[in-house]
mmCIF file of C-alpha atoms in Angstrom:
data_model
loop_
_atom_site.group_PDB
_atom_site.id
_atom_site.type_symbol
_atom_site.label_atom_id
_atom_site.label_comp_id
_atom_site.label_asym_id
_atom_site.label_seq_id
_atom_site.Cartn_x
_atom_site.Cartn_y
_atom_site.Cartn_z
ATOM 1 C CA MET Y 1 221.688 46.253 -89.227
ATOM 2 C CA SER Y 2 219.406 43.325 -88.206
ATOM 3 C CA ARG Y 3 215.906 43.120 -89.539
ATOM 4 C CA LEU Y 4 213.049 43.518 -87.107
ATOM 5 C CA PRO Y 5 210.812 40.441 -86.702
ATOM 6 C CA THR Y 6 207.648 40.485 -88.690
ATOM 7 C CA PRO Y 7 204.623 41.006 -86.398
ATOM 8 C CA ILE Y 8 202.278 38.022 -86.092
ATOM 9 C CA THR Y 9 198.686 38.722 -87.007
ATOM 10 C CA VAL Y 10 195.786 36.446 -86.149
ATOM 11 C CA SER Y 11 193.111 36.365 -88.803
ATOM 12 C CA ARG Y 12 189.512 36.128 -87.580
ATOM 13 C CA PRO Y 13 187.573 33.166 -88.819
ATOM 14 C CA PRO Y 14 184.709 33.908 -91.154
ATOM 15 C CA ASP Y 15 181.358 34.647 -89.562
ATOM 16 C CA ASN Y 16 179.443 31.335 -89.421
ATOM 17 C CA ARG Y 17 176.383 32.632 -87.605
ATOM 18 C CA ARG Y 18 174.140 32.251 -90.613
ATOM 19 C CA ALA Y 19 175.331 28.714 -91.240
ATOM 20 C CA LEU Y 20 174.823 27.868 -87.567
ATOM 21 C CA ARG Y 21 171.301 29.288 -87.645
ATOM 22 C CA ARG Y 22 170.464 27.332 -90.800
ATOM 23 C CA ARG Y 23 171.802 24.140 -89.230
ATOM 24 C CA ARG Y 24 169.781 24.675 -86.044
ATOM 25 C CA ALA Y 25 166.670 25.423 -88.094
ATOM 26 C CA GLY Y 26 167.207 22.208 -90.029
ATOM 27 C CA GLU Y 27 167.620 20.236 -86.800
ATOM 28 C CA ALA Y 28 164.454 21.787 -85.356
ATOM 29 C CA THR Y 29 162.525 20.945 -88.535
ATOM 30 C CA MET Y 30 163.778 17.373 -88.412
ATOM 31 C CA ALA Y 31 162.853 17.074 -84.726
ATOM 32 C CA TRP Y 32 159.346 18.427 -85.275
ATOM 33 C CA SER Y 33 158.857 16.025 -88.193
ATOM 34 C CA PHE Y 34 159.316 13.165 -85.719
ATOM 35 C CA VAL Y 35 157.307 14.749 -82.883
ATOM 36 C CA THR Y 36 154.360 16.079 -84.906
ATOM 37 C CA PRO Y 37 152.517 12.736 -85.353
ATOM 38 C CA ALA Y 38 152.586 12.108 -81.588
ATOM 39 C CA VAL Y 39 151.451 15.681 -80.890
ATOM 40 C CA LEU Y 40 148.551 15.322 -83.329
ATOM 41 C CA ILE Y 41 147.507 12.043 -81.711
ATOM 42 C CA ILE Y 42 147.602 13.622 -78.230
ATOM 43 C CA LEU Y 43 145.608 16.635 -79.397
ATOM 44 C CA GLY Y 44 143.095 14.494 -81.274
ATOM 45 C CA LEU Y 45 142.551 11.877 -78.581
ATOM 46 C CA SER Y 46 142.837 13.888 -75.363
ATOM 47 C CA VAL Y 47 142.876 17.679 -75.602
ATOM 48 C CA VAL Y 48 140.131 18.085 -78.202
ATOM 49 C CA PRO Y 49 137.743 15.583 -76.533
ATOM 50 C CA ILE Y 50 138.297 17.265 -73.155
ATOM 51 C CA ILE Y 51 137.343 20.661 -74.544
ATOM 52 C CA TRP Y 52 134.452 19.231 -76.566
ATOM 53 C CA SER Y 53 133.020 17.332 -73.576
ATOM 54 C CA LEU Y 54 133.277 20.463 -71.431
ATOM 55 C CA LEU Y 55 131.197 22.396 -73.959
ATOM 56 C CA LEU Y 56 128.867 19.410 -74.256
ATOM 57 C CA SER Y 57 128.195 19.441 -70.514
ATOM 58 C CA PHE Y 58 126.461 22.813 -70.943
ATOM 59 C CA GLN Y 59 124.173 21.547 -73.685
ATOM 60 C CA ALA Y 60 121.198 19.252 -74.131
ATOM 61 C CA ASP Y 61 122.498 16.834 -76.748
ATOM 62 C CA ASP Y 62 121.497 13.319 -77.791
ATOM 63 C CA LEU Y 63 124.284 13.079 -80.438
ATOM 64 C CA VAL Y 64 121.629 12.899 -83.176
ATOM 65 C CA THR Y 65 119.554 16.080 -83.218
ATOM 66 C CA PRO Y 66 121.054 19.584 -83.020
ATOM 67 C CA SER Y 67 122.231 20.455 -79.522
ATOM 68 C CA ARG Y 68 120.688 23.187 -77.396
ATOM 69 C CA TRP Y 69 122.582 25.376 -74.913
ATOM 70 C CA VAL Y 70 121.200 24.939 -71.383
ATOM 71 C CA GLY Y 71 123.976 26.411 -69.247
ATOM 72 C CA LEU Y 72 124.219 24.865 -65.784
ATOM 73 C CA ASP Y 73 120.938 22.970 -66.007
ATOM 74 C CA ASN Y 74 122.707 19.616 -66.352
ATOM 75 C CA TYR Y 75 124.683 20.234 -63.172
ATOM 76 C CA ARG Y 76 121.572 21.362 -61.312
ATOM 77 C CA ALA Y 77 119.774 18.212 -62.431
ATOM 78 C CA LEU Y 78 122.665 16.080 -61.164
ATOM 79 C CA ALA Y 79 122.329 17.613 -57.709
ATOM 80 C CA GLN Y 80 118.677 16.490 -57.595
ATOM 81 C CA ASP Y 81 119.041 13.120 -59.334
ATOM 82 C CA PRO Y 82 118.569 10.194 -56.876
ATOM 83 C CA HIS Y 83 120.251 7.787 -59.323
ATOM 84 C CA PHE Y 84 123.372 9.959 -59.386
ATOM 85 C CA SER Y 85 123.336 10.131 -55.586
ATOM 86 C CA GLN Y 86 123.084 6.343 -55.425
ATOM 87 C CA ALA Y 87 125.954 5.929 -57.907
ATOM 88 C CA LEU Y 88 128.062 8.365 -55.908
ATOM 89 C CA ARG Y 89 127.274 6.518 -52.670
ATOM 90 C CA ASN Y 90 128.091 3.145 -54.215
ATOM 91 C CA THR Y 91 131.394 4.484 -55.513
ATOM 92 C CA LEU Y 92 132.380 5.855 -52.115
ATOM 93 C CA VAL Y 93 131.468 2.583 -50.383
ATOM 94 C CA TYR Y 94 133.397 0.590 -52.974
ATOM 95 C CA THR Y 95 136.440 2.845 -52.552
ATOM 96 C CA ALA Y 96 136.265 2.767 -48.748
ATOM 97 C CA LEU Y 97 136.199 -1.036 -48.768
ATOM 98 C CA TYR Y 98 138.639 -1.744 -51.574
ATOM 99 C CA VAL Y 99 141.493 0.705 -51.037
ATOM 100 C CA PRO Y 100 142.466 -0.040 -47.404
ATOM 101 C CA ALA Y 101 141.829 -3.779 -47.802
ATOM 102 C CA SER Y 102 144.043 -4.045 -50.905
ATOM 103 C CA MET Y 103 146.857 -2.118 -49.221
ATOM 104 C CA VAL Y 104 146.727 -4.049 -45.940
ATOM 105 C CA ILE Y 105 146.583 -7.436 -47.664
ATOM 106 C CA GLY Y 106 149.316 -6.401 -50.091
ATOM 107 C CA LEU Y 107 151.562 -5.286 -47.236
ATOM 108 C CA ALA Y 108 150.940 -8.501 -45.302
ATOM 109 C CA LEU Y 109 151.782 -10.628 -48.332
ATOM 110 C CA ALA Y 110 154.869 -8.528 -49.066
ATOM 111 C CA LEU Y 111 156.127 -9.010 -45.504
ATOM 112 C CA ALA Y 112 155.498 -12.749 -45.769
ATOM 113 C CA LEU Y 113 157.246 -13.072 -49.142
ATOM 114 C CA ASN Y 114 160.197 -10.836 -48.277
ATOM 115 C CA ARG Y 115 162.036 -13.835 -46.878
ATOM 116 C CA ARG Y 116 164.324 -16.566 -48.107
ATOM 117 C CA ILE Y 117 161.906 -19.447 -48.419
ATOM 118 C CA ARG Y 118 161.564 -22.190 -50.970
ATOM 119 C CA PHE Y 119 159.681 -21.371 -54.162
ATOM 120 C CA VAL Y 120 159.342 -17.720 -53.121
ATOM 121 C CA GLY Y 121 159.585 -16.659 -56.779
ATOM 122 C CA LEU Y 122 156.685 -18.941 -57.649
ATOM 123 C CA TYR Y 123 154.560 -17.546 -54.831
ATOM 124 C CA ARG Y 124 155.242 -13.970 -55.908
ATOM 125 C CA THR Y 125 154.289 -14.793 -59.487
ATOM 126 C CA LEU Y 126 151.084 -16.548 -58.489
ATOM 127 C CA PHE Y 127 149.930 -13.576 -56.419
ATOM 128 C CA PHE Y 128 150.781 -11.103 -59.194
ATOM 129 C CA VAL Y 129 149.256 -13.009 -62.145
ATOM 130 C CA PRO Y 130 145.630 -11.979 -61.365
ATOM 131 C CA PHE Y 131 146.656 -8.322 -61.715
ATOM 132 C CA VAL Y 132 147.530 -8.753 -65.397
ATOM 133 C CA VAL Y 133 144.214 -10.471 -66.155
ATOM 134 C CA SER Y 134 141.816 -8.019 -67.767
ATOM 135 C CA ALA Y 135 138.751 -6.898 -65.846
ATOM 136 C CA THR Y 136 136.556 -8.307 -68.613
ATOM 137 C CA ALA Y 137 138.060 -11.777 -68.216
ATOM 138 C CA GLN Y 138 137.695 -11.525 -64.450
ATOM 139 C CA GLY Y 139 134.045 -10.601 -64.805
ATOM 140 C CA VAL Y 140 133.289 -13.527 -67.107
ATOM 141 C CA LEU Y 141 135.186 -15.943 -64.841
ATOM 142 C CA PHE Y 142 133.477 -14.891 -61.622
ATOM 143 C CA SER Y 143 130.072 -14.685 -63.290
ATOM 144 C CA PHE Y 144 130.307 -18.451 -63.809
ATOM 145 C CA ILE Y 145 131.804 -19.135 -60.377
ATOM 146 C CA LEU Y 146 129.224 -17.034 -58.526
ATOM 147 C CA ASP Y 147 126.181 -18.104 -60.502
ATOM 148 C CA PRO Y 148 123.376 -18.680 -57.931
ATOM 149 C CA GLU Y 149 122.175 -21.926 -59.541
ATOM 150 C CA PHE Y 150 125.125 -23.568 -61.290
ATOM 151 C CA GLY Y 151 128.147 -21.749 -59.847
ATOM 152 C CA ALA Y 152 131.035 -23.500 -58.096
ATOM 153 C CA ALA Y 153 130.804 -21.163 -55.085
ATOM 154 C CA ASN Y 154 127.358 -22.376 -54.012
ATOM 155 C CA ALA Y 155 128.402 -25.975 -54.690
ATOM 156 C CA VAL Y 156 131.212 -25.571 -52.154
ATOM 157 C CA LEU Y 157 128.855 -23.910 -49.664
ATOM 158 C CA HIS Y 158 126.410 -26.821 -49.945
ATOM 159 C CA ARG Y 159 129.140 -29.226 -48.866
ATOM 160 C CA PHE Y 160 129.499 -27.260 -45.625
ATOM 161 C CA GLY Y 161 125.741 -27.086 -45.059
ATOM 162 C CA ILE Y 162 125.486 -23.368 -45.914
ATOM 163 C CA PRO Y 163 122.414 -22.313 -47.930
ATOM 164 C CA SER Y 164 122.806 -20.897 -51.423
ATOM 165 C CA GLN Y 165 123.754 -17.246 -51.724
ATOM 166 C CA GLY Y 166 122.642 -14.735 -54.319
ATOM 167 C CA PHE Y 167 126.072 -13.137 -54.688
ATOM 168 C CA LEU Y 168 125.871 -10.806 -57.701
ATOM 169 C CA THR Y 169 122.061 -11.142 -57.920
ATOM 170 C CA ASP Y 170 121.440 -10.074 -54.303
ATOM 171 C CA PRO Y 171 121.277 -6.272 -53.779
ATOM 172 C CA SER Y 172 122.768 -6.610 -50.298
ATOM 173 C CA GLN Y 173 125.681 -8.764 -51.463
ATOM 174 C CA ALA Y 174 126.510 -7.566 -54.971
ATOM 175 C CA LEU Y 175 128.732 -4.595 -54.085
ATOM 176 C CA PRO Y 176 130.801 -6.424 -51.391
ATOM 177 C CA VAL Y 177 131.225 -9.326 -53.821
ATOM 178 C CA LEU Y 178 132.556 -6.933 -56.465
ATOM 179 C CA VAL Y 179 135.001 -5.592 -53.894
ATOM 180 C CA ALA Y 180 136.171 -9.149 -53.177
ATOM 181 C CA VAL Y 181 136.647 -9.829 -56.892
ATOM 182 C CA SER Y 182 138.632 -6.612 -57.238
ATOM 183 C CA LEU Y 183 140.810 -7.590 -54.286
ATOM 184 C CA TRP Y 184 141.627 -10.876 -56.009
ATOM 185 C CA SER Y 185 143.318 -8.930 -58.798
ATOM 186 C CA GLY Y 186 144.251 -5.553 -57.327
ATOM 187 C CA THR Y 187 146.155 -6.872 -54.315
ATOM 188 C CA GLY Y 188 148.954 -8.140 -56.557
ATOM 189 C CA PHE Y 189 149.919 -4.605 -57.545
ATOM 190 C CA CYS Y 190 150.221 -3.503 -53.920
ATOM 191 C CA LEU Y 191 152.219 -6.644 -53.193
ATOM 192 C CA VAL Y 192 154.811 -5.899 -55.878
ATOM 193 C CA ILE Y 193 155.179 -2.228 -54.919
ATOM 194 C CA TYR Y 194 155.518 -2.979 -51.200
ATOM 195 C CA LEU Y 195 157.916 -5.850 -51.891
ATOM 196 C CA ALA Y 196 160.187 -3.581 -53.931
ATOM 197 C CA ALA Y 197 160.078 -0.953 -51.175
ATOM 198 C CA LEU Y 198 160.863 -3.517 -48.464
ATOM 199 C CA GLN Y 199 163.990 -4.584 -50.306
ATOM 200 C CA ASP Y 200 165.203 -0.963 -50.222
ATOM 201 C CA VAL Y 201 164.882 -0.624 -46.452
ATOM 202 C CA SER Y 202 168.348 -0.085 -44.950
ATOM 203 C CA VAL Y 203 169.743 -3.366 -43.618
ATOM 204 C CA SER Y 204 172.074 -1.531 -41.244
ATOM 205 C CA LEU Y 205 169.110 0.284 -39.710
ATOM 206 C CA ILE Y 206 167.283 -3.007 -39.146
ATOM 207 C CA GLU Y 207 170.370 -4.627 -37.601
ATOM 208 C CA ALA Y 208 170.877 -1.632 -35.314
ATOM 209 C CA ALA Y 209 167.286 -1.881 -34.119
ATOM 210 C CA ARG Y 210 167.716 -5.586 -33.445
ATOM 211 C CA LEU Y 211 170.884 -4.940 -31.443
ATOM 212 C CA ASP Y 212 168.905 -2.468 -29.357
ATOM 213 C CA GLY Y 213 166.463 -5.254 -28.478
ATOM 214 C CA ALA Y 214 163.590 -4.455 -30.840
ATOM 215 C CA ASP Y 215 161.289 -7.399 -31.548
ATOM 216 C CA ARG Y 216 159.426 -7.954 -34.827
ATOM 217 C CA ARG Y 217 156.441 -5.853 -33.814
ATOM 218 C CA ARG Y 218 158.527 -2.848 -32.791
ATOM 219 C CA LEU Y 219 160.778 -3.318 -35.814
ATOM 220 C CA LEU Y 220 157.725 -3.150 -38.071
ATOM 221 C CA ARG Y 221 156.234 -0.161 -36.276
ATOM 222 C CA HIS Y 222 159.331 2.011 -35.806
ATOM 223 C CA VAL Y 223 161.561 1.031 -38.746
ATOM 224 C CA THR Y 224 159.722 -0.667 -41.589
ATOM 225 C CA LEU Y 225 156.459 1.295 -41.718
ATOM 226 C CA PRO Y 226 158.144 4.749 -41.551
ATOM 227 C CA ALA Y 227 160.415 3.686 -44.417
ATOM 228 C CA LEU Y 228 157.352 2.640 -46.429
ATOM 229 C CA ARG Y 229 155.474 5.897 -45.866
ATOM 230 C CA PRO Y 230 156.160 7.464 -49.325
ATOM 231 C CA VAL Y 231 155.169 4.236 -51.054
ATOM 232 C CA THR Y 232 152.007 4.047 -48.938
ATOM 233 C CA VAL Y 233 150.987 7.558 -49.999
ATOM 234 C CA PHE Y 234 151.549 6.641 -53.644
ATOM 235 C CA LEU Y 235 149.516 3.442 -53.360
ATOM 236 C CA LEU Y 236 146.732 5.250 -51.517
ATOM 237 C CA LEU Y 237 146.455 7.768 -54.353
ATOM 238 C CA TRP Y 238 146.764 5.140 -57.089
ATOM 239 C CA GLN Y 239 144.237 2.718 -55.623
ATOM 240 C CA THR Y 240 141.772 5.524 -54.894
ATOM 241 C CA ILE Y 241 141.879 6.758 -58.481
ATOM 242 C CA GLN Y 242 141.542 3.219 -59.822
ATOM 243 C CA SER Y 243 138.541 2.470 -57.607
ATOM 244 C CA LEU Y 244 136.797 5.701 -58.561
ATOM 245 C CA GLN Y 245 137.182 4.748 -62.233
ATOM 246 C CA THR Y 246 135.830 1.212 -61.938
ATOM 247 C CA PHE Y 247 133.708 0.298 -64.939
ATOM 248 C CA ASP Y 248 134.692 -2.909 -66.785
ATOM 249 C CA LEU Y 249 133.963 -5.292 -63.934
ATOM 250 C CA VAL Y 250 130.542 -3.746 -63.285
ATOM 251 C CA TYR Y 251 129.648 -3.737 -66.967
ATOM 252 C CA VAL Y 252 130.506 -7.421 -67.456
ATOM 253 C CA THR Y 253 129.006 -8.803 -64.247
ATOM 254 C CA THR Y 254 125.995 -6.833 -63.012
ATOM 255 C CA LYS Y 255 125.253 -4.009 -65.478
ATOM 256 C CA GLY Y 256 124.759 -1.769 -62.451
ATOM 257 C CA GLY Y 257 122.156 -4.019 -60.856
ATOM 258 C CA PRO Y 258 120.422 -5.480 -59.063
ATOM 259 C CA LEU Y 259 118.239 -2.446 -58.318
ATOM 260 C CA GLY Y 260 121.174 -0.113 -58.941
ATOM 261 C CA SER Y 261 123.160 -1.538 -56.018
ATOM 262 C CA THR Y 262 126.374 -1.714 -58.082
ATOM 263 C CA THR Y 263 125.933 1.360 -60.259
ATOM 264 C CA VAL Y 264 129.181 3.259 -59.808
ATOM 265 C CA ILE Y 265 129.878 6.739 -61.116
ATOM 266 C CA VAL Y 266 131.649 5.728 -64.352
ATOM 267 C CA TYR Y 267 128.925 3.238 -65.228
ATOM 268 C CA PHE Y 268 126.368 5.979 -64.550
ATOM 269 C CA ILE Y 269 128.242 8.250 -66.984
ATOM 270 C CA TRP Y 270 128.252 5.555 -69.666
ATOM 271 C CA GLU Y 271 124.585 4.783 -69.080
ATOM 272 C CA GLN Y 272 123.506 8.402 -69.408
ATOM 273 C CA ALA Y 273 125.671 9.187 -72.436
ATOM 274 C CA PHE Y 274 125.237 6.060 -74.563
ATOM 275 C CA LYS Y 275 122.299 4.074 -73.210
ATOM 276 C CA ASN Y 276 119.861 6.883 -72.413
ATOM 277 C CA ALA Y 277 121.202 9.124 -75.226
ATOM 278 C CA THR Y 278 121.658 12.139 -72.947
ATOM 279 C CA ALA Y 279 125.229 13.023 -73.877
ATOM 280 C CA GLY Y 280 125.189 16.451 -72.269
ATOM 281 C CA TYR Y 281 123.996 15.027 -68.969
ATOM 282 C CA GLY Y 282 126.648 12.304 -69.114
ATOM 283 C CA ALA Y 283 129.360 14.869 -69.881
ATOM 284 C CA ALA Y 284 128.307 16.929 -66.870
ATOM 285 C CA SER Y 285 128.557 13.894 -64.573
ATOM 286 C CA ALA Y 286 131.955 13.072 -66.103
ATOM 287 C CA TYR Y 287 133.236 16.531 -65.209
ATOM 288 C CA VAL Y 288 131.969 16.146 -61.666
ATOM 289 C CA LEU Y 289 134.126 13.013 -61.444
ATOM 290 C CA ALA Y 290 137.074 14.822 -63.039
ATOM 291 C CA ILE Y 291 136.867 17.641 -60.487
ATOM 292 C CA ALA Y 292 136.697 15.091 -57.660
ATOM 293 C CA LEU Y 293 139.780 13.297 -58.986
ATOM 294 C CA GLY Y 294 141.624 16.602 -59.292
ATOM 295 C CA VAL Y 295 140.820 17.536 -55.710
ATOM 296 C CA ILE Y 296 141.945 14.114 -54.471
ATOM 297 C CA GLY Y 297 145.191 14.395 -56.418
ATOM 298 C CA LEU Y 298 145.823 17.851 -54.981
ATOM 299 C CA ILE Y 299 145.215 16.627 -51.427
ATOM 300 C CA PHE Y 300 147.654 13.753 -51.846
ATOM 301 C CA GLN Y 301 150.229 16.056 -53.430
ATOM 302 C CA VAL Y 302 150.082 18.353 -50.405
ATOM 303 C CA ALA Y 303 150.321 15.353 -48.075
ATOM 304 C CA ARG Y 304 153.343 14.025 -49.980
ATOM 305 C CA ARG Y 305 155.152 17.351 -49.724
ATOM 306 C CA ARG Y 306 154.466 17.532 -46.009
ATOM 307 C CA LEU Y 307 155.845 14.013 -45.548
ATOM 308 C CA GLN Y 308 158.966 14.952 -47.485
ATOM 309 C CA GLY Y 309 159.391 18.080 -45.381
ATOM 310 C CA ALA Y 310 158.947 16.120 -42.158
ATOM 311 C CA SER Y 311 161.461 13.453 -43.225
ATOM 312 C CA ALA Y 312 163.983 16.126 -44.233
#
């Protein structure tokens, strides 16, 4: 009589759930040990100051004596302050002049440099170098160049028989001159962004348009500019935010003068908080700017989504 085969039994492995949990807990502890310093820096340098400045905007505080809660009085005073209205007006004028001019000039330079010409790399570098120069260095440089008495700008104008100009010392010229100085540096950023976008435009689409008889003007209008639309929206948002936050150039060159003609909103905030020792008032004006920037960002976000939906 043959023996029956012995049945095969599969033994279950031991339960390793506890070991797996301990290992995951150890990995999480190790990860948090690396992340915690960065989290503390972010909380200490951004989140906590944001909350503290919000509370400060509802107080009368000179950063020396004990603060006093005043509610919305700082915001009501801002609505009636002619200096704040002037700073807001100067900021809007500066933005309206700088943003479109920097984008148009940047696009024109990008179109000109998006060709196979000699020394094109050198030209691109020369136009981009001013962007990496700090605003403080720009202010010092142009303060010497535009000096009404000893500056190089008036020396050149004299050679052409043009009378001396006040430039940064003339209330009617100071703000446009600051816009021109900003264009000298800020155009390089638009140039690089547009140049990168132009190199991503479909070559086959351009060749097809040329075969259909499109000239350069129609090619730019119907092919190139639609392809650059997302980049244009990004640059419009970026340049607007940068212009609304202008401070260094004003601080180095004009200190908000002459007669407040170059006092922009960020310089007004600094002046109220640290020069006039009205920290609560300065915090309130800072939050007005923050709300304005948030609204602008929201508007551009909606516009970007609509453009994406239209292109899809």
